[in-house]
Short mmCIF file of C-alpha atoms in Angstrom, two decimals:
data_model
loop_
_atom_site.label_atom_id
_atom_site.label_comp_id
_atom_site.label_asym_id
_atom_site.label_seq_id
_atom_site.Cartn_x
_atom_site.Cartn_y
_atom_site.Cartn_z
CA MET A 14 149.51 97.46 109.39
CA THR A 15 146.76 99.83 110.49
CA VAL A 16 144.06 100.40 107.96
CA PRO A 17 143.49 104.12 107.61
CA HIS A 18 139.98 105.59 108.08
CA PHE A 19 138.59 108.85 106.71
CA SER A 20 135.87 111.27 107.55
CA VAL A 21 133.67 112.71 104.75
CA VAL A 22 133.54 116.53 105.49
CA TYR A 23 131.16 119.07 103.80
CA ARG A 24 132.91 122.43 103.74
CA GLY A 25 129.67 124.46 103.65
CA LYS A 26 129.80 125.48 100.02
CA ILE A 27 128.21 124.46 96.75
CA LEU A 28 130.54 123.56 93.78
CA PRO A 29 130.53 125.89 90.83
CA GLY A 30 127.73 124.96 88.29
CA PHE A 31 125.26 123.93 90.97
CA ASP A 32 122.69 125.85 92.95
CA THR A 33 121.07 125.06 96.18
CA GLU A 34 117.76 123.64 94.91
CA THR A 35 119.49 121.24 92.59
CA ALA A 36 121.88 120.08 95.33
CA LYS A 37 118.92 119.69 97.68
CA ALA A 38 116.95 117.66 95.09
CA LYS A 39 120.03 115.39 94.47
CA LEU A 40 120.60 114.78 98.11
CA ILE A 41 117.01 113.75 98.65
CA THR A 42 116.90 111.42 95.71
CA THR A 43 120.36 109.96 95.97
CA PHE A 44 120.54 109.43 99.74
CA ALA A 45 116.78 109.17 100.53
CA LEU A 46 116.83 112.05 102.94
CA SER A 47 113.92 114.17 104.07
CA GLU A 48 113.76 117.73 102.60
CA GLU A 49 114.28 119.19 106.12
CA LYS A 50 117.49 117.10 106.67
CA ALA A 51 118.79 118.11 103.23
CA GLU A 52 118.27 121.75 103.96
CA LYS A 53 119.89 121.39 107.33
CA ILE A 54 122.98 120.04 105.73
CA LEU A 55 123.11 122.68 102.97
CA LYS A 56 122.70 125.53 105.53
CA SER A 57 125.30 124.23 107.94
CA GLY A 58 129.02 125.27 107.86
CA ARG A 59 131.75 122.73 107.98
CA ILE A 60 130.13 119.49 108.99
CA VAL A 61 131.19 115.83 109.19
CA LEU A 62 128.74 113.73 107.07
CA LYS A 63 130.51 110.33 107.55
CA LYS A 64 132.94 109.35 110.27
CA ASP A 65 135.74 106.68 110.32
CA ALA A 66 134.98 105.12 106.94
CA ASP A 67 137.45 103.02 105.12
CA GLU A 68 139.18 104.67 102.25
CA ALA A 69 137.01 103.01 99.51
CA THR A 70 133.80 103.76 101.18
CA ALA A 71 134.82 107.41 102.01
CA ARG A 72 135.72 107.94 98.34
CA LYS A 73 132.47 106.55 97.01
CA ILE A 74 130.43 108.61 99.41
CA GLY A 75 132.52 111.62 98.55
CA THR A 76 132.04 111.15 94.75
CA ALA A 77 128.28 110.88 95.18
CA LEU A 78 128.16 114.08 97.27
CA LYS A 79 130.36 115.80 94.77
CA ARG A 80 127.94 114.75 91.97
CA ALA A 81 125.14 116.35 94.09
CA GLY A 82 127.06 119.57 94.00
CA LEU A 83 128.62 119.62 97.60
CA ASP A 84 132.34 120.74 98.17
CA ILE A 85 133.62 117.69 100.01
CA VAL A 86 137.05 116.94 101.57
CA LEU A 87 138.13 113.70 102.88
CA VAL A 88 140.15 113.97 106.19
CA ARG A 89 142.09 111.15 107.74
CA SER A 90 140.35 110.42 111.01
CA ASP A 91 142.95 108.25 112.71
CA PRO A 92 146.55 109.19 113.02
CA ALA A 93 149.23 107.72 111.01
CA PRO A 94 151.36 105.01 112.83
CA PRO A 95 154.66 106.35 114.16
CA ALA A 96 157.72 105.45 112.34
CA PRO A 97 160.16 103.06 113.97
CA GLU A 98 162.91 105.15 115.92
CA SER A 99 165.75 103.58 114.03
CA ALA A 100 164.43 104.66 110.70
CA ALA A 101 162.94 107.97 111.58
CA ALA A 102 166.13 109.68 111.91
CA HIS A 103 167.44 108.90 108.39
CA ARG A 104 164.21 108.65 106.23
CA ASP A 105 162.70 111.31 104.02
CA PRO A 106 159.91 112.92 106.08
CA HIS A 107 157.69 113.28 102.88
CA ARG A 108 158.28 109.51 101.91
CA PRO A 109 156.07 106.84 103.72
CA LEU A 110 157.63 103.76 105.20
CA PRO A 111 157.32 100.53 103.32
CA GLY A 112 153.79 99.17 103.85
CA GLU A 113 152.37 102.42 105.17
CA MET A 114 149.71 104.16 103.28
CA PRO A 115 150.28 107.89 102.73
CA PRO A 116 147.98 110.12 104.79
CA ALA A 117 144.99 111.60 103.06
CA ASP A 118 145.39 115.15 101.76
CA PRO A 119 143.04 117.42 103.79
CA GLN A 120 142.12 119.27 100.54
CA PRO A 121 139.41 117.78 98.29
CA LEU A 122 140.61 114.55 96.72
CA GLU A 123 140.24 115.07 92.96
CA ALA A 124 140.94 111.45 92.43
CA ALA A 125 137.59 110.65 93.98
CA GLU A 126 136.06 111.82 90.77
CA LYS A 127 137.93 109.08 88.92
CA MET A 128 136.63 106.28 90.95
CA PRO A 129 134.90 103.62 88.95
CA ALA A 130 131.88 103.41 91.29
CA ALA A 131 128.82 103.79 89.11
CA PRO A 132 126.28 106.63 89.89
CA PRO A 133 122.94 105.59 91.37
CA PRO A 134 120.47 104.48 88.81
CA ALA A 135 118.12 107.31 87.75
CA PRO A 136 114.71 106.62 88.70
CA PRO A 137 112.21 105.65 85.86
CA ILE A 138 110.30 108.56 84.33
CA ARG A 139 106.60 107.97 84.07
CA LYS A 140 103.84 110.20 82.72
CA ILE A 141 100.72 109.97 84.99
CA PRO A 142 97.75 111.87 83.69
CA PHE A 143 95.23 113.69 85.94
CA GLU A 144 91.73 112.45 85.76
CA PHE A 145 88.40 114.15 86.49
CA ARG A 146 85.34 111.86 87.01
CA GLY A 147 82.70 114.39 87.82
CA THR A 148 79.76 115.24 85.72
CA GLY A 149 77.73 118.24 85.16
CA THR A 150 74.61 116.53 86.28
CA ALA A 151 75.94 115.31 89.54
CA TYR A 152 77.31 118.85 90.29
CA PHE A 153 74.07 120.36 89.27
CA LYS A 154 72.34 118.46 92.15
CA ILE A 155 74.96 119.66 94.80
CA TRP A 156 74.88 123.23 93.29
CA ILE A 157 71.03 123.67 93.27
CA VAL A 158 70.64 122.27 96.84
CA ASN A 159 73.52 124.64 98.00
CA ILE A 160 71.69 127.60 96.53
CA ILE A 161 68.32 126.74 97.94
CA LEU A 162 69.49 125.88 101.44
CA SER A 163 71.78 128.96 101.57
CA PHE A 164 68.81 131.13 100.76
CA LEU A 165 66.51 129.51 103.17
CA THR A 166 69.03 129.81 105.97
CA LEU A 167 69.90 133.51 105.14
CA GLY A 168 73.43 132.40 104.07
CA ILE A 169 74.21 130.24 107.11
CA TYR A 170 74.39 127.17 104.99
CA SER A 171 76.95 128.76 102.68
CA ALA A 172 79.82 127.41 104.76
CA TRP A 173 78.50 123.84 104.27
CA ALA A 174 77.87 124.67 100.66
CA LYS A 175 81.48 125.71 100.13
CA VAL A 176 82.82 122.52 101.67
CA ARG A 177 80.42 120.28 99.64
CA ARG A 178 81.45 122.00 96.42
CA LYS A 179 85.19 121.63 97.13
CA GLN A 180 84.75 118.00 98.28
CA TYR A 181 83.02 117.17 95.21
CA PHE A 182 85.74 118.59 92.78
CA TYR A 183 88.65 117.40 95.04
CA GLY A 184 87.14 113.91 95.40
CA SER A 185 86.45 113.76 91.51
CA THR A 186 90.04 114.47 90.75
CA ARG A 187 92.36 111.49 90.70
CA LEU A 188 95.98 110.83 90.21
CA GLN A 189 97.31 107.31 89.76
CA GLY A 190 94.13 105.89 91.16
CA ALA A 191 93.98 108.07 94.33
CA SER A 192 91.70 111.09 94.77
CA PHE A 193 92.31 114.35 96.50
CA GLU A 194 90.49 115.38 99.65
CA TYR A 195 89.20 118.72 101.10
CA LEU A 196 89.26 118.47 104.92
CA ALA A 197 87.96 121.94 106.10
CA LYS A 198 85.19 122.02 108.66
CA PRO A 199 81.99 123.96 107.87
CA LEU A 200 81.58 125.38 111.30
CA LYS A 201 85.07 126.80 111.26
CA ILE A 202 84.30 128.62 108.00
CA LEU A 203 80.97 129.77 109.40
CA LYS A 204 82.77 131.45 112.35
CA GLY A 205 85.16 133.23 110.02
CA ARG A 206 82.21 134.45 107.85
CA ALA A 207 80.31 135.66 110.97
CA ILE A 208 83.35 137.79 111.92
CA ILE A 209 83.52 139.21 108.38
CA VAL A 210 79.88 140.22 108.28
CA THR A 211 80.07 141.82 111.76
CA MET A 212 83.00 143.82 110.69
CA LEU A 213 81.34 145.02 107.52
CA LEU A 214 78.22 145.96 109.32
CA ILE A 215 80.28 147.99 111.92
CA SER A 216 82.22 149.69 109.02
CA SER A 217 79.05 150.50 107.19
CA ALA A 218 77.39 151.97 110.22
CA LEU A 219 80.47 154.01 111.07
CA SER A 220 80.78 155.29 107.58
CA GLN A 221 77.27 156.73 107.74
CA LEU A 222 78.07 158.47 111.09
CA ILE A 223 81.62 159.44 110.32
CA PRO A 224 82.42 159.94 106.64
CA ILE A 225 86.17 159.59 107.18
CA ALA A 226 85.68 156.05 108.52
CA GLY A 227 85.14 154.66 105.01
CA PRO A 228 88.64 155.63 103.75
CA VAL A 229 90.19 154.62 106.99
CA PHE A 230 88.70 151.14 106.78
CA SER A 231 89.84 150.86 103.26
CA LEU A 232 93.36 151.73 104.26
CA VAL A 233 93.27 149.16 107.11
CA PHE A 234 92.20 146.60 104.65
CA LEU A 235 95.10 147.37 102.24
CA PHE A 236 97.59 146.92 105.18
CA ALA A 237 95.83 143.71 106.20
CA LEU A 238 95.88 142.35 102.64
CA PRO A 239 99.34 140.60 102.94
CA TRP A 240 98.22 138.73 106.12
CA ILE A 241 94.83 137.83 104.45
CA VAL A 242 96.82 136.39 101.55
CA VAL A 243 99.10 134.29 103.67
CA ARG A 244 96.41 132.99 105.90
CA SER A 245 94.07 132.16 103.10
CA LEU A 246 96.72 130.27 101.17
CA SER A 247 97.70 128.51 104.38
CA PHE A 248 94.10 127.50 105.23
CA ASN A 249 93.46 126.13 101.77
CA ALA A 250 96.74 124.19 101.57
CA ARG A 251 96.44 122.74 105.27
CA ASN A 252 92.86 121.50 104.29
CA SER A 253 93.93 119.75 101.02
CA SER A 254 95.48 116.33 100.96
CA PHE A 255 96.46 113.52 98.67
CA ARG A 256 97.11 110.02 99.90
CA ASN A 257 96.64 111.14 103.54
CA ILE A 258 99.56 113.66 103.21
CA ARG A 259 98.42 117.30 103.56
CA PHE A 260 99.71 120.26 101.53
CA GLY A 261 101.22 123.34 103.22
CA PHE A 262 102.13 126.98 102.76
CA SER A 263 104.88 128.72 104.57
CA GLY A 264 105.05 132.22 102.99
CA SER A 265 105.74 135.18 105.20
CA VAL A 266 103.53 138.36 105.55
CA LYS A 267 106.54 140.50 104.76
CA ASP A 268 107.09 138.79 101.42
CA ALA A 269 103.38 138.82 100.60
CA ALA A 270 103.37 142.58 101.21
CA MET A 271 106.16 142.98 98.58
CA VAL A 272 104.46 140.87 95.89
CA PHE A 273 100.80 141.83 96.56
CA VAL A 274 101.10 145.41 97.56
CA LEU A 275 104.44 146.96 96.54
CA TRP A 276 104.76 145.38 93.01
CA PRO A 277 101.16 146.16 91.88
CA ALA A 278 101.74 149.71 93.09
CA LEU A 279 104.91 149.86 90.99
CA ALA A 280 103.06 148.37 87.98
CA PHE A 281 100.28 151.00 88.29
CA LEU A 282 102.91 153.87 88.62
CA THR A 283 104.72 152.57 85.42
CA PHE A 284 101.44 152.49 83.44
CA GLY A 285 101.37 148.70 83.44
CA LEU A 286 104.98 148.16 82.22
CA LEU A 287 105.86 146.32 85.40
CA PHE A 288 102.50 144.29 85.51
CA PRO A 289 104.11 141.05 83.99
CA ALA A 290 106.97 141.24 86.52
CA ALA A 291 104.50 141.70 89.38
CA TYR A 292 102.41 138.71 88.21
CA TYR A 293 105.52 136.53 87.97
CA ARG A 294 106.53 137.39 91.50
CA GLN A 295 103.04 136.62 92.89
CA LYS A 296 103.11 133.18 91.24
CA LYS A 297 106.68 132.47 92.38
CA PHE A 298 105.83 133.45 95.87
CA ILE A 299 102.76 131.07 95.88
CA VAL A 300 104.52 128.09 94.33
CA GLU A 301 107.84 128.20 96.05
CA ASN A 302 106.16 128.60 99.57
CA SER A 303 103.75 125.66 98.90
CA SER A 304 104.75 122.20 99.99
CA TYR A 305 103.38 118.50 99.86
CA GLY A 306 104.02 117.14 103.27
CA THR A 307 107.62 118.34 104.20
CA THR A 308 108.66 118.80 100.54
CA ARG A 309 108.53 122.21 98.95
CA PHE A 310 107.76 123.11 95.39
CA ALA A 311 110.26 124.81 93.14
CA PHE A 312 109.51 127.40 90.43
CA THR A 313 111.76 127.74 87.31
CA ALA A 314 109.99 130.35 85.27
CA THR A 315 111.37 133.91 84.92
CA ALA A 316 109.94 137.39 84.53
CA LYS A 317 111.13 137.22 80.96
CA ASP A 318 108.80 134.27 80.34
CA TYR A 319 105.82 136.34 81.45
CA TYR A 320 106.82 139.45 79.27
CA GLY A 321 107.00 137.00 76.34
CA LEU A 322 103.37 135.98 77.01
CA TYR A 323 102.07 139.71 77.19
CA LEU A 324 104.07 140.86 74.22
CA LYS A 325 102.54 137.97 72.01
CA ALA A 326 99.07 139.19 73.04
CA LEU A 327 99.94 142.86 72.01
CA LEU A 328 99.28 142.51 68.23
CA PRO A 329 95.90 140.72 68.63
CA ALA A 330 94.88 143.25 71.20
CA ILE A 331 95.77 146.20 68.90
CA LEU A 332 93.95 144.58 65.91
CA GLY A 333 90.84 143.94 68.11
CA LEU A 334 90.74 147.59 69.31
CA ALA A 335 91.16 148.69 65.70
CA ALA A 336 88.22 146.43 64.66
CA ILE A 337 86.11 148.05 67.46
CA VAL A 338 87.10 151.57 66.23
CA GLY A 339 86.22 150.52 62.70
CA ALA A 340 82.77 149.15 63.74
CA ALA A 341 82.11 152.50 65.59
CA PHE A 342 82.62 154.41 62.19
CA LEU A 343 81.02 151.94 59.89
CA PHE A 344 77.96 150.65 61.75
CA PHE A 345 77.79 151.54 65.50
CA PRO A 346 75.56 148.51 66.59
CA LEU A 347 78.31 146.17 65.44
CA ILE A 348 80.70 147.42 68.27
CA PRO A 349 79.78 144.53 70.62
CA LEU A 350 80.72 141.85 68.15
CA PRO A 351 84.46 142.65 67.87
CA GLY A 352 84.48 143.51 71.50
CA LEU A 353 83.23 140.00 72.46
CA VAL A 354 85.61 138.25 70.09
CA LEU A 355 88.50 140.22 71.62
CA TYR A 356 87.33 139.49 75.15
CA PHE A 357 86.93 135.70 74.49
CA TYR A 358 90.34 135.50 72.75
CA LEU A 359 92.28 137.45 75.52
CA PHE A 360 90.66 135.47 78.24
CA ALA A 361 91.28 132.11 76.69
CA TYR A 362 94.86 133.22 75.66
CA PHE A 363 95.89 134.28 79.15
CA SER A 364 94.03 131.41 80.81
CA ALA A 365 95.79 128.74 78.52
CA THR A 366 99.29 130.33 78.44
CA THR A 367 99.60 131.26 82.09
CA THR A 368 98.23 127.93 83.24
CA ASN A 369 100.76 126.07 81.07
CA LEU A 370 103.64 128.24 82.17
CA ILE A 371 102.90 127.82 85.86
CA PHE A 372 102.65 123.95 85.73
CA ASN A 373 105.42 123.49 83.32
CA SER A 374 107.70 125.59 85.57
CA SER A 375 106.81 123.85 88.85
CA ARG A 376 108.95 121.00 90.36
CA LEU A 377 108.52 118.76 93.39
CA VAL A 378 112.00 117.23 93.98
CA GLY A 379 112.56 115.16 90.73
CA HIS A 380 108.94 115.31 89.78
CA ARG A 381 107.51 117.93 87.36
CA PHE A 382 104.19 118.82 85.61
CA SER A 383 103.40 119.10 81.93
CA ALA A 384 100.41 121.20 80.87
CA ASN A 385 99.28 121.62 77.25
CA LEU A 386 96.13 123.83 77.09
CA LYS A 387 95.32 125.08 73.65
CA VAL A 388 93.98 128.69 73.20
CA TRP A 389 91.49 127.79 70.45
CA ASP A 390 90.04 124.97 72.42
CA LEU A 391 89.48 127.31 75.39
CA ILE A 392 87.94 129.85 73.24
CA VAL A 393 85.33 127.36 72.14
CA ILE A 394 84.69 126.16 75.68
CA VAL A 395 84.49 129.78 77.09
CA ALA A 396 82.18 131.05 74.27
CA THR A 397 79.80 127.99 74.32
CA ASN A 398 79.66 127.98 78.12
CA SER A 399 78.91 131.74 78.18
CA VAL A 400 76.04 131.53 75.63
CA ALA A 401 74.61 128.39 77.19
CA THR A 402 74.52 129.85 80.73
CA ALA A 403 73.01 133.17 79.37
CA LEU A 404 70.26 131.31 77.41
CA THR A 405 69.39 129.01 80.44
CA LEU A 406 69.40 131.93 82.92
CA GLY A 407 72.40 130.46 84.73
CA LEU A 408 71.12 126.92 85.03
CA PHE A 409 73.92 125.68 82.65
CA TYR A 410 76.66 126.96 85.15
CA PRO A 411 77.39 123.56 86.78
CA TRP A 412 77.93 121.97 83.37
CA ALA A 413 80.05 125.00 82.38
CA LYS A 414 82.19 124.73 85.53
CA VAL A 415 82.65 120.94 84.99
CA ARG A 416 83.63 121.30 81.29
CA ALA A 417 86.15 123.88 81.94
CA PHE A 418 87.76 121.98 84.96
CA ARG A 419 87.76 118.64 83.01
CA TYR A 420 89.53 120.33 79.99
CA THR A 421 92.31 121.67 82.24
CA LEU A 422 92.86 118.25 84.01
CA GLU A 423 92.82 116.23 80.65
CA ASN A 424 95.76 118.33 79.50
CA LEU A 425 97.67 118.13 82.78
CA THR A 426 100.28 115.39 83.51
CA LEU A 427 102.60 114.59 86.27
CA VAL A 428 106.09 113.50 84.88
CA ALA A 429 107.15 111.37 87.88
CA ALA A 430 110.70 110.48 88.52
CA GLY A 431 110.25 107.42 90.69
CA GLU A 432 107.53 106.61 93.12
CA LEU A 433 105.02 109.07 94.82
CA ASP A 434 105.18 107.38 98.20
CA SER A 435 108.42 108.79 99.38
CA PHE A 436 107.01 112.05 100.75
CA ILE A 437 106.76 112.63 104.53
CA ALA A 438 103.79 114.20 106.09
CA GLY A 439 104.37 117.63 107.52
CA GLU A 440 103.55 118.78 110.92
CA GLU A 441 99.82 119.46 111.45
CA LYS A 442 98.94 123.07 111.96
CA GLN A 443 95.64 124.71 112.85
CA VAL A 444 94.94 127.68 110.45
CA SER A 445 92.02 130.07 111.05
CA ALA A 446 89.38 130.15 108.23
CA PHE A 447 88.91 133.90 108.82
CA ALA A 448 91.39 135.07 106.22
CA ASP A 449 90.15 132.48 103.73
CA GLU A 450 86.65 133.72 104.10
CA VAL A 451 87.79 137.41 103.71
CA SER A 452 89.21 136.43 100.27
CA ASP A 453 86.04 134.58 99.37
CA PHE A 454 83.89 137.41 100.44
CA PHE A 455 85.66 139.89 98.29
CA ASP A 456 85.99 137.32 95.49
CA MET A 457 89.73 137.33 95.60
CA ASP A 458 91.63 134.28 94.28
CA PHE A 459 95.19 133.89 95.56
CA GLY A 460 95.58 130.36 94.07
CA LEU A 461 97.35 129.34 90.89
#
């Protein structure tokens, strides 16, 4: 008797109740595939995933793939043996001969779901806290040297100062015993800054000679903004690594124009009503186009979540404004007091809640993050940092920076599903520092 063999065929569709991201994540974790290969399978049409397997193996593979959300069909890959000539003329054509297995139905085999094969064991869940081992004193030494040398070299050393600063904070941040790395070259940054300064000098000179040149350059900058955003995020990502695997960013200029130009314009035209939606789309654009090696991040927050954050801040804002108006009528010199209280509260509130939402909504295959920053803790940190920095004429700034950074990391955890060593390093790409320096020069932060 010939043992029948079957091919496991993906029909190019996701089963109801699943989405592409979930199916991709399950393919990666269940079958140890790279993200690129999982995406290739899901984007293909009808494709054979396993050829000429025996029936038990084909059913087990089909079951696992169905549990991942793929529409699978098992197709018999070898022809059924011909019936003996003597029996062929008198037998029921729908009834198999004795000892012959019935051919597989080319439609999905629902019986595959009833196979006793156990699903692959779920990877163990572990909570891995982030650590920051830097100190204000150590950073003060780097900070003061950076300021002095940048001043003495008329700003030339600022490129090296930036690299030293980032290398200190990256190197002091640890996860599961390993630290992060910042790999940018100072000379590359210096070239980018030289181009920026040259362009600004030309723009300033032309504006003096031709008044219309100023608005023209502003319009050119607005059109260039999406490109600057993408290149800046790409440069920072490609020069950041963890365990010798670099991060990446693959967003398009077209999508950046939508979220950093069109949506803010719509928010302005609607008197701020669309601002939470615009902010949500910006963060979604950044997270979902970021990657660690070849594995991209996913973002599960919605615009509704961001509207909820802003609505909760509405009542305190109204009460704060009422207090300011009341102070103006009762005793005018008291106006700064409720104004400062309102500023510290709103700054701490949005810093804590948006940071928590971004990290709690970010996924990396089966891994996720957990952030738990408290508004009142941040109010104390922001207020004391501001007062201490003002009283010391800015000398407390390094300690203020370290305090705020440490608090964020102390309340950030990676909830890991399995090991962290399964990521594949992405292809190395050279990204210009020019756009990153444009964003630094104009003090624009496109990160999370």
